[in-house]
């Protein structure tokens, strides 16, 4: 094998990278050759370029990361290739991602400075996890009271995220463009057609309800009192005569048992009219003039109607 020929050296470098399974730096690749057969650096670079070109159209690619070169599956195949492993891919919490991003973009940075930016305390478990994964490391201590440790990213972090160096990080301006649009305010949010129809129907002026006037109630009360017996002297005379007859027929020393008789009908009428009168008086009191409610503007009336329509829609959905 002529190792001075880039075309013959490229397959050998491919074999090295496939067998290692991790990135290999240029220095490490040089060490794999004995001093007498070691190719020139220029030949190495040409061989790597040929290897990268030969991967075009294939499922894997030659990728240069912080630790060196590696052959990896193309990203578009990762959803299917990931099915080879039963364990689910690791999911990172929002707090961990925010902490990692601050360290990546503002390194070196202390834990206190991260907390100042995020506005909340940084969980010790997050820092411990990042250190155990070797994504960050302590690069020094800030010259302030307490000497807090300063954190920075490592090559393992760059390798994991397919970055050659920190310059490959996406600019912050591009990240801001990817931020989701703010939620629409209530007034700008589109209203479903069904809710709009309910709101329009609720906003329409209702027909005035028929109200009973005070005069009509008095007339009704007078009608109920017509023909009502108000003189009960004759009833008292009849009761006196009845008592006299009873005394005449009664024998001396005997006891007369008086049976309770039902109340006369006129008294029942009196009670019924009294109850009706109480009800009418209560109705009259309810008709007393009240202070009118302040009139709403068209916008306020429409907003109230829309809120009532949304509440009715929610209740119907829950039912």
C-alpha atoms as a PDB file:
ATOM      1  CA  UNK A   1       0.000   0.000   0.000  1.00  0.00           C
ATOM      2  CA  UNK A   2       1.429   3.322  -1.071  1.00  0.00           C
ATOM      3  CA  UNK A   3       0.665   5.578   1.897  1.00  0.00           C
ATOM      4  CA  UNK A   4       2.012   8.604   0.094  1.00  0.00           C
ATOM      5  CA  UNK A   5      -0.940   8.418  -2.291  1.00  0.00           C
ATOM      6  CA  UNK A   6      -4.064  10.139  -0.877  1.00  0.00           C
ATOM      7  CA  UNK A   7      -6.415   7.759  -2.720  1.00  0.00           C
ATOM      8  CA  UNK A   8      -4.869   4.748  -0.971  1.00  0.00           C
ATOM      9  CA  UNK A   9      -4.553   6.493   2.393  1.00  0.00           C
ATOM     10  CA  UNK A  10      -8.241   7.531   2.503  1.00  0.00           C
ATOM     11  CA  UNK A  11      -9.643   3.964   2.943  1.00  0.00           C
ATOM     12  CA  UNK A  12      -7.131   3.315   5.742  1.00  0.00           C
ATOM     13  CA  UNK A  13      -8.220   6.450   7.592  1.00  0.00           C
ATOM     14  CA  UNK A  14     -11.837   5.324   7.146  1.00  0.00           C
ATOM     15  CA  UNK A  15     -10.969   2.008   8.781  1.00  0.00           C
ATOM     16  CA  UNK A  16      -9.311   3.802  11.719  1.00  0.00           C
ATOM     17  CA  UNK A  17     -12.352   6.009  12.331  1.00  0.00           C
ATOM     18  CA  UNK A  18     -14.867   3.156  12.001  1.00  0.00           C
ATOM     19  CA  UNK A  19     -12.941   0.985  14.439  1.00  0.00           C
ATOM     20  CA  UNK A  20     -12.391   3.700  17.049  1.00  0.00           C
ATOM     21  CA  UNK A  21     -16.030   4.793  17.346  1.00  0.00           C
ATOM     22  CA  UNK A  22     -15.028   8.213  18.659  1.00  0.00           C
ATOM     23  CA  UNK A  23     -13.341  11.340  17.287  1.00  0.00           C
ATOM     24  CA  UNK A  24      -9.643  11.039  16.470  1.00  0.00           C
ATOM     25  CA  UNK A  25      -7.408  14.060  16.311  1.00  0.00           C
ATOM     26  CA  UNK A  26      -4.832  14.573  13.576  1.00  0.00           C
ATOM     27  CA  UNK A  27      -2.035  14.018  16.094  1.00  0.00           C
ATOM     28  CA  UNK A  28      -3.538  10.693  17.150  1.00  0.00           C
ATOM     29  CA  UNK A  29      -3.817   9.556  13.532  1.00  0.00           C
ATOM     30  CA  UNK A  30      -0.151  10.451  12.987  1.00  0.00           C
ATOM     31  CA  UNK A  31       0.829   8.275  15.944  1.00  0.00           C
ATOM     32  CA  UNK A  32      -0.813   5.224  14.350  1.00  0.00           C
ATOM     33  CA  UNK A  33       1.922   5.138  11.693  1.00  0.00           C
ATOM     34  CA  UNK A  34       5.508   4.222  12.254  1.00  0.00           C
ATOM     35  CA  UNK A  35       7.980   6.979  11.683  1.00  0.00           C
ATOM     36  CA  UNK A  36       9.293   5.522   8.427  1.00  0.00           C
ATOM     37  CA  UNK A  37       5.853   5.117   6.820  1.00  0.00           C
ATOM     38  CA  UNK A  38       4.178   8.197   8.202  1.00  0.00           C
ATOM     39  CA  UNK A  39       2.636  10.315   5.407  1.00  0.00           C
ATOM     40  CA  UNK A  40       3.174  14.028   5.121  1.00  0.00           C
ATOM     41  CA  UNK A  41       0.582  16.354   6.727  1.00  0.00           C
ATOM     42  CA  UNK A  42      -0.438  17.609   3.290  1.00  0.00           C
ATOM     43  CA  UNK A  43      -1.139  14.024   2.175  1.00  0.00           C
ATOM     44  CA  UNK A  44      -3.200  13.487   5.317  1.00  0.00           C
ATOM     45  CA  UNK A  45      -5.351  16.511   4.561  1.00  0.00           C
ATOM     46  CA  UNK A  46      -5.919  15.437   0.954  1.00  0.00           C
ATOM     47  CA  UNK A  47      -6.824  11.914   2.086  1.00  0.00           C
ATOM     48  CA  UNK A  48      -9.370  13.266   4.579  1.00  0.00           C
ATOM     49  CA  UNK A  49     -10.869  15.497   1.888  1.00  0.00           C
ATOM     50  CA  UNK A  50     -11.229  12.498  -0.438  1.00  0.00           C
ATOM     51  CA  UNK A  51     -12.793  10.480   2.384  1.00  0.00           C
ATOM     52  CA  UNK A  52     -15.348  13.219   3.063  1.00  0.00           C
ATOM     53  CA  UNK A  53     -16.203  13.434  -0.633  1.00  0.00           C
ATOM     54  CA  UNK A  54     -16.635   9.664  -0.889  1.00  0.00           C
ATOM     55  CA  UNK A  55     -19.268   9.793   1.872  1.00  0.00           C
ATOM     56  CA  UNK A  56     -21.585  11.905  -0.261  1.00  0.00           C
ATOM     57  CA  UNK A  57     -24.823  10.071  -0.936  1.00  0.00           C
ATOM     58  CA  UNK A  58     -24.155   7.566   1.827  1.00  0.00           C
ATOM     59  CA  UNK A  59     -25.831   7.137   5.239  1.00  0.00           C
ATOM     60  CA  UNK A  60     -22.786   8.412   7.156  1.00  0.00           C
ATOM     61  CA  UNK A  61     -20.554  11.451   6.863  1.00  0.00           C
ATOM     62  CA  UNK A  62     -17.099  12.616   7.916  1.00  0.00           C
ATOM     63  CA  UNK A  63     -17.493  15.261  10.596  1.00  0.00           C
ATOM     64  CA  UNK A  64     -14.799  17.395  12.210  1.00  0.00           C
ATOM     65  CA  UNK A  65     -15.601  18.252  15.821  1.00  0.00           C
ATOM     66  CA  UNK A  66     -13.584  19.721  18.673  1.00  0.00           C
ATOM     67  CA  UNK A  67     -11.801  16.437  19.470  1.00  0.00           C
ATOM     68  CA  UNK A  68     -10.957  15.581  15.870  1.00  0.00           C
ATOM     69  CA  UNK A  69     -12.571  13.654  13.011  1.00  0.00           C
ATOM     70  CA  UNK A  70     -15.275  11.005  13.217  1.00  0.00           C
ATOM     71  CA  UNK A  71     -17.664   9.089  10.977  1.00  0.00           C
ATOM     72  CA  UNK A  72     -21.256   9.478  12.086  1.00  0.00           C
ATOM     73  CA  UNK A  73     -24.766   8.667  10.873  1.00  0.00           C
ATOM     74  CA  UNK A  74     -26.422  11.584   9.127  1.00  0.00           C
ATOM     75  CA  UNK A  75     -28.851  13.473  11.288  1.00  0.00           C
ATOM     76  CA  UNK A  76     -31.839  12.855   9.005  1.00  0.00           C
ATOM     77  CA  UNK A  77     -31.641   9.123   9.777  1.00  0.00           C
ATOM     78  CA  UNK A  78     -31.512   9.521  13.572  1.00  0.00           C
ATOM     79  CA  UNK A  79     -35.292   8.997  14.200  1.00  0.00           C
ATOM     80  CA  UNK A  80     -35.086   5.515  12.682  1.00  0.00           C
ATOM     81  CA  UNK A  81     -31.605   4.544  13.863  1.00  0.00           C
ATOM     82  CA  UNK A  82     -32.590   5.442  17.423  1.00  0.00           C
ATOM     83  CA  UNK A  83     -35.052   2.537  17.419  1.00  0.00           C
ATOM     84  CA  UNK A  84     -32.107   0.138  17.702  1.00  0.00           C
ATOM     85  CA  UNK A  85     -31.819   1.029  21.394  1.00  0.00           C
ATOM     86  CA  UNK A  86     -34.631   0.296  23.811  1.00  0.00           C
ATOM     87  CA  UNK A  87     -33.759   3.098  26.194  1.00  0.00           C
ATOM     88  CA  UNK A  88     -35.342   6.413  25.423  1.00  0.00           C
ATOM     89  CA  UNK A  89     -33.158   9.380  24.532  1.00  0.00           C
ATOM     90  CA  UNK A  90     -32.319  11.636  27.415  1.00  0.00           C
ATOM     91  CA  UNK A  91     -34.513  14.678  27.838  1.00  0.00           C
ATOM     92  CA  UNK A  92     -33.092  17.821  29.347  1.00  0.00           C
ATOM     93  CA  UNK A  93     -35.067  20.138  31.567  1.00  0.00           C
ATOM     94  CA  UNK A  94     -35.572  23.764  30.642  1.00  0.00           C
ATOM     95  CA  UNK A  95     -33.513  24.846  33.646  1.00  0.00           C
ATOM     96  CA  UNK A  96     -30.559  22.691  32.545  1.00  0.00           C
ATOM     97  CA  UNK A  97     -30.699  23.968  28.964  1.00  0.00           C
ATOM     98  CA  UNK A  98     -30.838  27.589  30.121  1.00  0.00           C
ATOM     99  CA  UNK A  99     -27.871  27.029  32.446  1.00  0.00           C
ATOM    100  CA  UNK A 100     -25.911  25.286  29.696  1.00  0.00           C
ATOM    101  CA  UNK A 101     -26.658  28.068  27.204  1.00  0.00           C
ATOM    102  CA  UNK A 102     -25.500  30.782  29.605  1.00  0.00           C
ATOM    103  CA  UNK A 103     -22.244  28.939  30.239  1.00  0.00           C
ATOM    104  CA  UNK A 104     -21.693  28.413  26.501  1.00  0.00           C
ATOM    105  CA  UNK A 105     -22.328  32.023  25.480  1.00  0.00           C
ATOM    106  CA  UNK A 106     -20.935  33.871  28.509  1.00  0.00           C
ATOM    107  CA  UNK A 107     -18.061  31.672  29.682  1.00  0.00           C
ATOM    108  CA  UNK A 108     -16.325  31.908  32.004  1.00  0.00           C
ATOM    109  CA  UNK A 109     -19.283  32.546  34.293  1.00  0.00           C
ATOM    110  CA  UNK A 110     -20.021  31.911  37.955  1.00  0.00           C
ATOM    111  CA  UNK A 111     -23.098  30.305  39.448  1.00  0.00           C
ATOM    112  CA  UNK A 112     -24.165  33.607  40.992  1.00  0.00           C
ATOM    113  CA  UNK A 113     -23.998  35.348  37.610  1.00  0.00           C
ATOM    114  CA  UNK A 114     -26.172  32.615  36.099  1.00  0.00           C
ATOM    115  CA  UNK A 115     -28.722  33.135  38.864  1.00  0.00           C
ATOM    116  CA  UNK A 116     -28.719  36.899  38.244  1.00  0.00           C
ATOM    117  CA  UNK A 117     -29.566  36.375  34.571  1.00  0.00           C
ATOM    118  CA  UNK A 118     -32.187  33.660  35.096  1.00  0.00           C
ATOM    119  CA  UNK A 119     -33.719  35.326  38.127  1.00  0.00           C
ATOM    120  CA  UNK A 120     -33.939  32.051  40.052  1.00  0.00           C
ATOM    121  CA  UNK A 121     -31.537  29.899  42.027  1.00  0.00           C
ATOM    122  CA  UNK A 122     -29.523  27.285  40.134  1.00  0.00           C
ATOM    123  CA  UNK A 123     -30.128  23.786  41.436  1.00  0.00           C
ATOM    124  CA  UNK A 124     -26.932  22.112  42.622  1.00  0.00           C
ATOM    125  CA  UNK A 125     -28.046  18.926  40.866  1.00  0.00           C
ATOM    126  CA  UNK A 126     -27.885  20.702  37.484  1.00  0.00           C
ATOM    127  CA  UNK A 127     -24.287  21.812  37.974  1.00  0.00           C
ATOM    128  CA  UNK A 128     -23.337  18.371  39.273  1.00  0.00           C
ATOM    129  CA  UNK A 129     -24.910  16.656  36.254  1.00  0.00           C
ATOM    130  CA  UNK A 130     -23.093  18.915  33.778  1.00  0.00           C
ATOM    131  CA  UNK A 131     -19.794  18.280  35.550  1.00  0.00           C
ATOM    132  CA  UNK A 132     -20.337  14.496  35.582  1.00  0.00           C
ATOM    133  CA  UNK A 133     -21.072  14.484  31.851  1.00  0.00           C
ATOM    134  CA  UNK A 134     -17.887  16.521  31.363  1.00  0.00           C
ATOM    135  CA  UNK A 135     -19.770  19.188  29.450  1.00  0.00           C
ATOM    136  CA  UNK A 136     -18.431  21.921  31.734  1.00  0.00           C
ATOM    137  CA  UNK A 137     -15.376  22.339  33.915  1.00  0.00           C
ATOM    138  CA  UNK A 138     -14.015  24.754  36.489  1.00  0.00           C
ATOM    139  CA  UNK A 139     -11.507  27.066  34.806  1.00  0.00           C
ATOM    140  CA  UNK A 140     -10.752  29.373  37.727  1.00  0.00           C
ATOM    141  CA  UNK A 141     -12.158  31.392  40.588  1.00  0.00           C
ATOM    142  CA  UNK A 142     -13.518  34.926  40.482  1.00  0.00           C
ATOM    143  CA  UNK A 143     -11.450  37.413  42.484  1.00  0.00           C
ATOM    144  CA  UNK A 144     -14.347  38.533  44.664  1.00  0.00           C
ATOM    145  CA  UNK A 145     -15.369  37.718  48.239  1.00  0.00           C
ATOM    146  CA  UNK A 146     -16.153  34.026  48.471  1.00  0.00           C
ATOM    147  CA  UNK A 147     -13.996  33.138  45.443  1.00  0.00           C
ATOM    148  CA  UNK A 148     -16.835  31.581  43.384  1.00  0.00           C
ATOM    149  CA  UNK A 149     -15.848  29.024  40.752  1.00  0.00           C
ATOM    150  CA  UNK A 150     -16.012  29.990  37.081  1.00  0.00           C
ATOM    151  CA  UNK A 151     -17.404  27.457  34.592  1.00  0.00           C
ATOM    152  CA  UNK A 152     -16.659  26.946  30.896  1.00  0.00           C
ATOM    153  CA  UNK A 153     -17.537  24.335  28.278  1.00  0.00           C
ATOM    154  CA  UNK A 154     -15.351  21.385  27.298  1.00  0.00           C
ATOM    155  CA  UNK A 155     -14.513  19.537  24.086  1.00  0.00           C
ATOM    156  CA  UNK A 156     -17.013  16.864  25.107  1.00  0.00           C
ATOM    157  CA  UNK A 157     -19.736  19.526  24.984  1.00  0.00           C
ATOM    158  CA  UNK A 158     -18.675  20.574  21.493  1.00  0.00           C
ATOM    159  CA  UNK A 159     -18.492  16.945  20.343  1.00  0.00           C
ATOM    160  CA  UNK A 160     -21.962  16.171  21.664  1.00  0.00           C
ATOM    161  CA  UNK A 161     -23.507  19.102  19.815  1.00  0.00           C
ATOM    162  CA  UNK A 162     -21.502  18.558  16.607  1.00  0.00           C
ATOM    163  CA  UNK A 163     -19.465  21.740  16.990  1.00  0.00           C
ATOM    164  CA  UNK A 164     -15.857  22.250  15.994  1.00  0.00           C
ATOM    165  CA  UNK A 165     -15.370  25.306  18.207  1.00  0.00           C
ATOM    166  CA  UNK A 166     -17.390  27.969  19.986  1.00  0.00           C
ATOM    167  CA  UNK A 167     -17.512  30.051  16.813  1.00  0.00           C
ATOM    168  CA  UNK A 168     -19.908  27.444  15.397  1.00  0.00           C
ATOM    169  CA  UNK A 169     -22.528  28.345  17.994  1.00  0.00           C
ATOM    170  CA  UNK A 170     -25.534  30.007  16.342  1.00  0.00           C
ATOM    171  CA  UNK A 171     -25.536  33.788  16.796  1.00  0.00           C
ATOM    172  CA  UNK A 172     -27.911  35.112  19.410  1.00  0.00           C
ATOM    173  CA  UNK A 173     -29.659  37.201  16.747  1.00  0.00           C
ATOM    174  CA  UNK A 174     -30.694  34.006  14.927  1.00  0.00           C
ATOM    175  CA  UNK A 175     -31.949  32.464  18.163  1.00  0.00           C
ATOM    176  CA  UNK A 176     -34.148  35.490  18.817  1.00  0.00           C
ATOM    177  CA  UNK A 177     -35.711  35.043  15.374  1.00  0.00           C
ATOM    178  CA  UNK A 178     -36.595  31.457  16.329  1.00  0.00           C
ATOM    179  CA  UNK A 179     -38.398  32.529  19.495  1.00  0.00           C
ATOM    180  CA  UNK A 180     -42.165  31.899  19.342  1.00  0.00           C
ATOM    181  CA  UNK A 181     -44.343  34.900  18.656  1.00  0.00           C
ATOM    182  CA  UNK A 182     -45.982  36.386  21.750  1.00  0.00           C
ATOM    183  CA  UNK A 183     -49.528  35.304  22.435  1.00  0.00           C
ATOM    184  CA  UNK A 184     -52.213  37.607  21.125  1.00  0.00           C
ATOM    185  CA  UNK A 185     -53.988  39.834  23.557  1.00  0.00           C
ATOM    186  CA  UNK A 186     -57.643  39.154  24.299  1.00  0.00           C
ATOM    187  CA  UNK A 187     -58.771  41.953  21.992  1.00  0.00           C
ATOM    188  CA  UNK A 188     -56.610  40.671  19.099  1.00  0.00           C
ATOM    189  CA  UNK A 189     -57.310  36.943  19.471  1.00  0.00           C
ATOM    190  CA  UNK A 190     -59.531  35.465  16.744  1.00  0.00           C
ATOM    191  CA  UNK A 191     -62.980  34.551  18.010  1.00  0.00           C
ATOM    192  CA  UNK A 192     -64.612  31.293  16.823  1.00  0.00           C
ATOM    193  CA  UNK A 193     -67.636  31.795  14.605  1.00  0.00           C
ATOM    194  CA  UNK A 194     -69.985  30.024  17.024  1.00  0.00           C
ATOM    195  CA  UNK A 195     -68.932  32.274  19.900  1.00  0.00           C
ATOM    196  CA  UNK A 196     -69.232  35.357  17.722  1.00  0.00           C
ATOM    197  CA  UNK A 197     -72.795  34.419  16.770  1.00  0.00           C
ATOM    198  CA  UNK A 198     -73.708  33.919  20.426  1.00  0.00           C
ATOM    199  CA  UNK A 199     -72.143  37.253  21.299  1.00  0.00           C
ATOM    200  CA  UNK A 200     -74.028  39.023  18.513  1.00  0.00           C
ATOM    201  CA  UNK A 201     -77.282  37.468  19.658  1.00  0.00           C
ATOM    202  CA  UNK A 202     -76.629  38.499  23.258  1.00  0.00           C
ATOM    203  CA  UNK A 203     -75.754  42.032  22.213  1.00  0.00           C
ATOM    204  CA  UNK A 204     -79.068  42.550  20.384  1.00  0.00           C
ATOM    205  CA  UNK A 205     -81.516  44.701  22.376  1.00  0.00           C
ATOM    206  CA  UNK A 206     -84.124  42.579  24.069  1.00  0.00           C
ATOM    207  CA  UNK A 207     -87.811  43.345  23.786  1.00  0.00           C
ATOM    208  CA  UNK A 208     -89.080  45.210  26.850  1.00  0.00           C
ATOM    209  CA  UNK A 209     -90.856  42.940  29.270  1.00  0.00           C
ATOM    210  CA  UNK A 210     -94.451  43.715  30.214  1.00  0.00           C
ATOM    211  CA  UNK A 211     -94.574  45.274  33.656  1.00  0.00           C
ATOM    212  CA  UNK A 212     -97.619  45.474  35.927  1.00  0.00           C
ATOM    213  CA  UNK A 213     -98.385  49.044  36.868  1.00  0.00           C
ATOM    214  CA  UNK A 214     -99.202  50.154  40.380  1.00  0.00           C
ATOM    215  CA  UNK A 215    -102.673  51.305  39.280  1.00  0.00           C
ATOM    216  CA  UNK A 216    -103.576  47.902  37.834  1.00  0.00           C
ATOM    217  CA  UNK A 217    -102.569  46.194  41.077  1.00  0.00           C
ATOM    218  CA  UNK A 218    -104.870  48.465  43.070  1.00  0.00           C
ATOM    219  CA  UNK A 219    -107.747  47.741  40.693  1.00  0.00           C
ATOM    220  CA  UNK A 220    -107.175  44.018  41.105  1.00  0.00           C
ATOM    221  CA  UNK A 221    -107.203  44.404  44.878  1.00  0.00           C
ATOM    222  CA  UNK A 222    -110.494  46.342  44.790  1.00  0.00           C
ATOM    223  CA  UNK A 223    -112.067  43.666  42.588  1.00  0.00           C
ATOM    224  CA  UNK A 224    -111.170  40.955  45.087  1.00  0.00           C
ATOM    225  CA  UNK A 225    -112.735  42.950  47.929  1.00  0.00           C
ATOM    226  CA  UNK A 226    -116.054  43.475  46.103  1.00  0.00           C
ATOM    227  CA  UNK A 227    -118.961  41.507  47.621  1.00  0.00           C
ATOM    228  CA  UNK A 228    -116.919  40.730  50.718  1.00  0.00           C
ATOM    229  CA  UNK A 229    -119.105  40.612  53.864  1.00  0.00           C
ATOM    230  CA  UNK A 230    -117.951  43.171  56.396  1.00  0.00           C
ATOM    231  CA  UNK A 231    -120.976  43.307  58.837  1.00  0.00           C
ATOM    232  CA  UNK A 232    -121.111  40.258  61.144  1.00  0.00           C
ATOM    233  CA  UNK A 233    -123.771  41.464  63.691  1.00  0.00           C
ATOM    234  CA  UNK A 234    -126.368  38.977  62.396  1.00  0.00           C
ATOM    235  CA  UNK A 235    -123.910  36.147  62.995  1.00  0.00           C
ATOM    236  CA  UNK A 236    -123.502  37.251  66.597  1.00  0.00           C
ATOM    237  CA  UNK A 237    -127.337  37.343  67.148  1.00  0.00           C
ATOM    238  CA  UNK A 238    -127.733  33.852  65.701  1.00  0.00           C
ATOM    239  CA  UNK A 239    -125.014  32.567  68.013  1.00  0.00           C
ATOM    240  CA  UNK A 240    -126.801  34.134  71.056  1.00  0.00           C
ATOM    241  CA  UNK A 241    -130.157  32.569  70.135  1.00  0.00           C
ATOM    242  CA  UNK A 242    -128.512  29.200  69.676  1.00  0.00           C
ATOM    243  CA  UNK A 243    -126.971  29.392  73.139  1.00  0.00           C
ATOM    244  CA  UNK A 244    -130.405  30.201  74.654  1.00  0.00           C
ATOM    245  CA  UNK A 245    -132.078  27.230  73.044  1.00  0.00           C
ATOM    246  CA  UNK A 246    -129.376  24.954  74.296  1.00  0.00           C
ATOM    247  CA  UNK A 247    -129.845  26.152  77.865  1.00  0.00           C
ATOM    248  CA  UNK A 248    -133.636  25.534  77.684  1.00  0.00           C
ATOM    249  CA  UNK A 249    -133.318  21.942  76.553  1.00  0.00           C
ATOM    250  CA  UNK A 250    -130.567  21.109  78.968  1.00  0.00           C
ATOM    251  CA  UNK A 251    -131.585  19.332  82.224  1.00  0.00           C
ATOM    252  CA  UNK A 252    -130.295  20.612  85.538  1.00  0.00           C
ATOM    253  CA  UNK A 253    -127.060  18.919  86.537  1.00  0.00           C
ATOM    254  CA  UNK A 254    -126.431  17.508  83.080  1.00  0.00           C
ATOM    255  CA  UNK A 255    -123.486  18.481  80.968  1.00  0.00           C
ATOM    256  CA  UNK A 256    -123.906  19.516  77.390  1.00  0.00           C
ATOM    257  CA  UNK A 257    -121.098  18.529  75.055  1.00  0.00           C
ATOM    258  CA  UNK A 258    -120.392  21.136  72.427  1.00  0.00           C
ATOM    259  CA  UNK A 259    -119.022  19.868  69.168  1.00  0.00           C
ATOM    260  CA  UNK A 260    -116.486  21.960  67.349  1.00  0.00           C
ATOM    261  CA  UNK A 261    -117.919  23.283  64.144  1.00  0.00           C
ATOM    262  CA  UNK A 262    -115.899  24.426  61.179  1.00  0.00           C
ATOM    263  CA  UNK A 263    -115.295  28.141  60.862  1.00  0.00           C
ATOM    264  CA  UNK A 264    -117.857  29.935  58.770  1.00  0.00           C
ATOM    265  CA  UNK A 265    -117.016  30.445  55.151  1.00  0.00           C
ATOM    266  CA  UNK A 266    -116.938  34.234  55.381  1.00  0.00           C
ATOM    267  CA  UNK A 267    -113.981  34.038  57.800  1.00  0.00           C
ATOM    268  CA  UNK A 268    -112.129  31.780  55.353  1.00  0.00           C
ATOM    269  CA  UNK A 269    -112.714  34.375  52.662  1.00  0.00           C
ATOM    270  CA  UNK A 270    -111.286  37.034  54.936  1.00  0.00           C
ATOM    271  CA  UNK A 271    -108.094  35.030  55.479  1.00  0.00           C
ATOM    272  CA  UNK A 272    -107.710  34.337  51.748  1.00  0.00           C
ATOM    273  CA  UNK A 273    -108.119  37.993  50.859  1.00  0.00           C
ATOM    274  CA  UNK A 274    -105.647  38.994  53.553  1.00  0.00           C
ATOM    275  CA  UNK A 275    -103.029  36.622  52.157  1.00  0.00           C
ATOM    276  CA  UNK A 276    -103.641  37.885  48.637  1.00  0.00           C
ATOM    277  CA  UNK A 277    -103.383  41.441  49.872  1.00  0.00           C
ATOM    278  CA  UNK A 278     -99.995  40.699  51.443  1.00  0.00           C
ATOM    279  CA  UNK A 279     -98.729  39.254  48.151  1.00  0.00           C
ATOM    280  CA  UNK A 280     -99.972  42.265  46.203  1.00  0.00           C
ATOM    281  CA  UNK A 281     -98.355  44.674  48.619  1.00  0.00           C
ATOM    282  CA  UNK A 282     -95.062  42.780  48.247  1.00  0.00           C
ATOM    283  CA  UNK A 283     -95.373  43.023  44.458  1.00  0.00           C
ATOM    284  CA  UNK A 284     -96.096  46.745  44.715  1.00  0.00           C
ATOM    285  CA  UNK A 285     -93.007  47.222  46.878  1.00  0.00           C
ATOM    286  CA  UNK A 286     -90.929  45.431  44.244  1.00  0.00           C
ATOM    287  CA  UNK A 287     -92.174  47.914  41.638  1.00  0.00           C
ATOM    288  CA  UNK A 288     -90.863  50.927  43.488  1.00  0.00           C
ATOM    289  CA  UNK A 289     -88.592  53.003  41.239  1.00  0.00           C
ATOM    290  CA  UNK A 290     -84.900  52.113  41.453  1.00  0.00           C
ATOM    291  CA  UNK A 291     -81.840  53.937  40.369  1.00  0.00           C
ATOM    292  CA  UNK A 292     -81.176  53.105  36.708  1.00  0.00           C
ATOM    293  CA  UNK A 293     -77.992  51.169  35.945  1.00  0.00           C
ATOM    294  CA  UNK A 294     -75.319  53.188  34.123  1.00  0.00           C
ATOM    295  CA  UNK A 295     -75.483  52.701  30.393  1.00  0.00           C
ATOM    296  CA  UNK A 296     -72.602  50.796  28.830  1.00  0.00           C
ATOM    297  CA  UNK A 297     -70.797  51.938  25.736  1.00  0.00           C
ATOM    298  CA  UNK A 298     -71.014  49.845  22.587  1.00  0.00           C
ATOM    299  CA  UNK A 299     -67.526  48.424  23.162  1.00  0.00           C
ATOM    300  CA  UNK A 300     -68.294  47.549  26.800  1.00  0.00           C
ATOM    301  CA  UNK A 301     -71.607  45.967  25.853  1.00  0.00           C
ATOM    302  CA  UNK A 302     -69.938  43.912  23.121  1.00  0.00           C
ATOM    303  CA  UNK A 303     -67.145  42.810  25.478  1.00  0.00           C
ATOM    304  CA  UNK A 304     -69.683  41.765  28.147  1.00  0.00           C
ATOM    305  CA  UNK A 305     -71.765  39.883  25.597  1.00  0.00           C
ATOM    306  CA  UNK A 306     -68.680  38.098  24.268  1.00  0.00           C
ATOM    307  CA  UNK A 307     -67.610  37.103  27.790  1.00  0.00           C
ATOM    308  CA  UNK A 308     -71.100  35.728  28.525  1.00  0.00           C
ATOM    309  CA  UNK A 309     -71.064  33.783  25.257  1.00  0.00           C
ATOM    310  CA  UNK A 310     -67.668  32.255  26.082  1.00  0.00           C
ATOM    311  CA  UNK A 311     -68.900  31.286  29.559  1.00  0.00           C
ATOM    312  CA  UNK A 312     -72.043  29.666  28.104  1.00  0.00           C
ATOM    313  CA  UNK A 313     -69.925  27.772  25.565  1.00  0.00           C
ATOM    314  CA  UNK A 314     -67.648  26.529  28.352  1.00  0.00           C
ATOM    315  CA  UNK A 315     -70.604  25.340  30.462  1.00  0.00           C
ATOM    316  CA  UNK A 316     -72.148  23.515  27.494  1.00  0.00           C
ATOM    317  CA  UNK A 317     -68.798  21.829  26.822  1.00  0.00           C
ATOM    318  CA  UNK A 318     -68.509  20.734  30.478  1.00  0.00           C
ATOM    319  CA  UNK A 319     -72.083  19.388  30.484  1.00  0.00           C
END
